[in-house]
């Protein structure tokens, strides 16, 4: 009797095991080599071990359970994506970005003053560059998009800053759910978990309501009628599309979600790489001082070649998103270097390894070194045309906020580099090991910098 029970248990375990591994030869049958998947976790063992970074595989977010994130163009498909992209693109024209440039410039000066104050405290570990960069992007995005102050560079606690930090703080429950969803997609029919935590969603919905009421009252009083910012654009869109508050919040959160952490991530890592390379930092400083003198000019800042190259080289080495997940929508045939052809059927999920492509030694000389020069004199254009630079993605679904992000980054770097020598604090690690548990790519242990005031 006991032996029969044990045999039955073993048979059941075998059936479960076979059920879990049966799809694992999908790519092997199609001639695509890769690591052997493991039961339960596939090739994503790190989601359990936390020994190396893995960007969470967020897919099929239900818009009813996670309305704000589910309505981000990044998550939408088909006609919904086309409509939302068109709407958001009109809110991010270069002319609109230029119109809010004085706001960005003013915040940059506040950031420089903040650095001076923090440097006077003479902390042995220096200034936390991740925190500094997030304060900057939080202040810029909040002011440029909503027309309100985040007060991120004051001594007072900034509620908006704290809520921003919590947007992407995922709970263990969410991580476990993500793993289970990958194994059993049908689980979302019975249980859904928000990517944006519910309290954070409520906070931003309330903030939007207050901001909209304030702006409408100002317009009625003849104030801010012609302010060419994103909020005025969203108000016009609301009238045109008859959007309710939650829909308007979802639209606006596209600017906020895409502009807070990703841009801060790039800024902090660019300061890291420039701090490690005093020679190249000086080349950038000379370019800034020679072309800008004492007056900031939007067009000139956007056209500084070495500044542009430094940012794109940072994106190559530390892309905020290490891979992109795409869905095949029509039959395609791909051919690899040995001539083998792969037929990709519609509905197939494709992972594009962004970081791996941009650090491939077959395409980039000294791929792990910070060499902005590789992107000068048309270099960036060549790499993009070859599909080898994906810092902002590529194709129709390239990052909608790319121009706004570049404007933020360039203005911030101009103000910092022409006012300070950036040095690496000993607390900062010397290699490029990634944080194993953070959902985006960032240096493990944090980025700690010392700022030496530039004598003019």
Coordinates of C-alpha atoms in Angstrom, one line a residue, residues 130-360:
X130 CA 21.6 58.9 -7.0
X131 CA 19.7 61.0 -4.4
X132 CA 21.0 64.3 -5.9
X133 CA 19.9 63.2 -9.4
X134 CA 16.5 62.1 -8.3
X135 CA 15.9 65.4 -6.5
X136 CA 16.8 67.2 -9.7
X137 CA 14.5 65.2 -12.0
X138 CA 11.7 65.2 -9.5
X139 CA 11.8 69.0 -9.3
X140 CA 12.2 69.5 -13.1
X141 CA 9.5 67.1 -14.1
X142 CA 7.0 68.2 -11.5
X143 CA 7.4 71.9 -12.3
X144 CA 7.6 71.4 -16.1
X145 CA 4.7 69.0 -16.3
X146 CA 2.4 70.1 -13.4
X147 CA 3.6 73.6 -12.8
X148 CA 4.1 73.0 -9.0
X149 CA 7.2 73.0 -6.9
X150 CA 8.4 69.7 -5.4
X151 CA 10.7 71.5 -3.0
X152 CA 13.3 68.8 -3.5
X153 CA 16.3 71.1 -2.9
X154 CA 15.0 72.6 0.4
X155 CA 15.8 71.4 3.9
X156 CA 12.2 70.5 4.4
X157 CA 10.9 67.0 3.6
X158 CA 9.5 66.8 0.1
X159 CA 6.3 64.7 0.0
X160 CA 6.4 64.5 -3.8
X161 CA 10.0 63.3 -3.7
X162 CA 9.2 60.6 -1.2
X163 CA 6.2 59.4 -3.2
X164 CA 8.3 59.4 -6.3
X165 CA 10.9 57.1 -4.7
X166 CA 8.1 54.7 -3.7
X167 CA 6.6 54.4 -7.2
X168 CA 9.0 51.7 -8.2
X169 CA 9.6 50.1 -4.8
X170 CA 8.1 46.7 -5.5
X171 CA 7.0 44.4 -2.6
X172 CA 8.1 40.7 -2.3
X173 CA 4.5 39.8 -3.0
X174 CA 4.7 41.6 -6.4
X175 CA 8.0 39.9 -7.3
X176 CA 6.6 36.4 -6.4
X177 CA 3.4 37.2 -8.4
X178 CA 5.6 38.2 -11.4
X179 CA 7.4 34.8 -11.3
X180 CA 4.1 32.9 -10.9
X181 CA 2.6 34.9 -13.8
X182 CA 5.4 33.9 -16.0
X183 CA 4.8 30.3 -15.3
X184 CA 1.0 30.4 -15.2
X185 CA -0.3 33.4 -17.3
X186 CA -3.9 32.5 -16.5
X187 CA -3.3 33.5 -12.9
X188 CA -4.1 37.1 -13.8
X189 CA -7.8 36.1 -14.4
X190 CA -8.1 35.4 -10.7
X191 CA -5.6 37.7 -9.0
X192 CA -4.0 41.0 -10.2
X193 CA -1.3 43.0 -8.5
X194 CA -0.6 46.7 -9.3
X195 CA 2.8 47.7 -10.6
X196 CA 2.1 51.2 -9.2
X197 CA 1.2 50.7 -5.5
X198 CA -2.3 51.7 -4.7
X199 CA -1.4 54.4 -2.1
X200 CA 0.9 56.0 -4.7
X201 CA -1.8 56.0 -7.3
X202 CA -4.2 57.6 -4.9
X203 CA -1.6 60.3 -4.0
X204 CA -1.0 61.3 -7.6
X205 CA -4.7 61.2 -8.5
X206 CA -5.3 63.6 -5.6
X207 CA -2.3 65.7 -6.7
X208 CA -3.7 65.9 -10.2
X209 CA -7.1 67.0 -9.0
X210 CA -5.6 69.7 -6.9
X211 CA -3.3 70.9 -9.6
X212 CA -6.0 70.9 -12.2
X213 CA -8.3 72.9 -10.0
X214 CA -5.6 75.4 -9.2
X215 CA -4.6 75.8 -12.9
X216 CA -8.2 76.2 -14.0
X217 CA -8.8 78.9 -11.4
X218 CA -5.6 80.7 -12.5
X219 CA -6.7 80.6 -16.1
X220 CA -10.1 82.0 -15.1
X221 CA -8.3 84.8 -13.3
X222 CA -6.1 85.4 -16.4
X223 CA -3.0 83.8 -14.8
X224 CA -0.9 81.2 -16.6
X225 CA -3.2 81.3 -19.6
X226 CA -0.3 81.2 -22.1
X227 CA 2.1 79.1 -20.1
X228 CA 3.2 76.6 -22.7
X229 CA 3.8 73.7 -20.4
X230 CA 2.6 70.1 -20.4
X231 CA -0.3 70.8 -18.1
X232 CA -1.9 73.4 -20.3
X233 CA -1.5 70.9 -23.2
X234 CA -3.2 68.2 -21.1
X235 CA -6.1 70.6 -20.3
X236 CA -6.6 71.2 -24.0
X237 CA -6.4 67.4 -24.6
X238 CA -9.0 66.9 -21.8
X239 CA -11.5 69.2 -23.6
X240 CA -10.8 67.6 -27.0
X241 CA -11.0 64.0 -25.8
X242 CA -13.5 64.5 -23.0
X243 CA -11.1 62.8 -20.5
X244 CA -12.2 62.2 -17.0
X245 CA -9.8 62.8 -14.0
X246 CA -8.4 59.2 -13.9
X247 CA -7.8 59.2 -17.7
X248 CA -6.1 62.6 -17.5
X249 CA -4.0 61.3 -14.6
X250 CA -2.9 58.3 -16.6
X251 CA -1.9 60.5 -19.5
X252 CA 0.1 62.8 -17.2
X253 CA 1.7 60.0 -15.4
X254 CA 3.3 59.0 -18.7
X255 CA 5.5 62.1 -18.3
X256 CA 6.1 61.5 -14.7
X257 CA 6.9 57.8 -14.7
X258 CA 9.1 58.1 -17.7
X259 CA 10.9 61.2 -16.5
X260 CA 11.7 60.6 -12.8
X261 CA 14.0 57.6 -12.3
X262 CA 15.3 56.8 -15.8
X263 CA 16.7 60.3 -16.3
X264 CA 18.1 60.4 -12.8
X265 CA 19.7 57.1 -13.4
X266 CA 21.5 58.4 -16.5
X267 CA 22.6 61.6 -14.8
X268 CA 24.1 59.9 -11.7
X269 CA 26.0 57.4 -13.9
X270 CA 27.3 60.1 -16.2
X271 CA 28.7 61.9 -13.2
X272 CA 30.2 58.6 -12.1
X273 CA 32.0 58.0 -15.4
X274 CA 33.2 61.6 -15.7
X275 CA 34.4 61.5 -12.1
X276 CA 36.5 58.4 -12.9
X277 CA 38.0 60.1 -16.0
X278 CA 39.4 63.6 -15.1
X279 CA 40.8 64.0 -18.6
X280 CA 37.5 63.5 -20.4
X281 CA 35.8 65.6 -17.7
X282 CA 38.1 68.4 -18.6
X283 CA 37.5 68.1 -22.3
X284 CA 33.8 68.5 -21.6
X285 CA 34.4 71.4 -19.3
X286 CA 36.4 73.2 -22.0
X287 CA 33.7 72.6 -24.5
X288 CA 31.1 74.1 -22.2
X289 CA 33.1 77.2 -21.2
X290 CA 34.2 77.9 -24.8
X291 CA 30.7 77.7 -26.2
X292 CA 28.5 79.0 -23.5
X293 CA 30.6 81.6 -21.6
X294 CA 28.3 83.0 -18.9
X295 CA 25.0 82.7 -20.7
X296 CA 23.0 79.6 -21.2
X297 CA 21.6 79.1 -24.6
X298 CA 19.1 76.3 -25.3
X299 CA 20.2 75.6 -28.9
X300 CA 23.9 75.7 -28.0
X301 CA 23.5 73.4 -25.1
X302 CA 21.6 70.9 -27.2
X303 CA 24.3 71.0 -29.9
X304 CA 27.4 70.5 -27.8
X305 CA 28.9 67.3 -29.4
X306 CA 31.1 66.1 -26.6
X307 CA 28.3 66.6 -24.1
X308 CA 25.9 64.6 -26.3
X309 CA 28.5 61.9 -26.8
X310 CA 29.2 61.6 -23.0
X311 CA 25.5 61.1 -22.3
X312 CA 25.0 58.5 -25.0
X313 CA 28.2 56.6 -23.9
X314 CA 26.7 56.6 -20.4
X315 CA 23.5 55.1 -21.8
X316 CA 25.5 52.4 -23.6
X317 CA 27.3 51.3 -20.4
X318 CA 24.4 51.9 -17.9
X319 CA 21.1 51.7 -19.9
X320 CA 18.3 52.1 -17.3
X321 CA 16.6 49.1 -18.9
X322 CA 18.8 46.2 -19.7
X323 CA 16.4 44.5 -22.2
X324 CA 13.2 45.2 -24.1
X325 CA 10.3 42.8 -24.4
X326 CA 8.6 43.0 -27.8
X327 CA 5.8 41.1 -29.4
X328 CA 6.0 39.8 -33.0
X329 CA 2.9 41.1 -34.9
X330 CA 3.6 39.7 -38.4
X331 CA 5.6 36.8 -39.8
X332 CA 9.3 37.5 -39.9
X333 CA 12.5 35.7 -40.9
X334 CA 15.8 36.4 -39.2
X335 CA 19.2 35.2 -40.4
X336 CA 22.2 34.9 -38.0
X337 CA 25.9 35.1 -38.8
X338 CA 26.2 31.4 -39.9
X339 CA 23.3 31.7 -42.3
X340 CA 20.7 29.9 -40.2
X341 CA 17.2 31.3 -40.7
X342 CA 14.7 31.6 -37.9
X343 CA 11.0 31.9 -38.7
X344 CA 9.2 34.0 -36.1
X345 CA 5.5 33.6 -35.8
X346 CA 3.1 36.3 -34.8
X347 CA 2.4 36.3 -31.1
X348 CA 6.0 35.3 -30.2
X349 CA 7.5 37.3 -27.4
X350 CA 11.0 38.5 -28.2
X351 CA 13.6 39.7 -25.7
X352 CA 16.0 42.3 -27.1
X353 CA 19.2 42.2 -24.9
X354 CA 19.9 46.0 -24.9
X355 CA 22.9 45.9 -22.6
X356 CA 24.5 42.8 -24.3
X357 CA 24.2 44.4 -27.7
X358 CA 25.8 47.7 -26.6
X359 CA 28.7 46.0 -24.8
X360 CA 29.4 43.4 -27.5

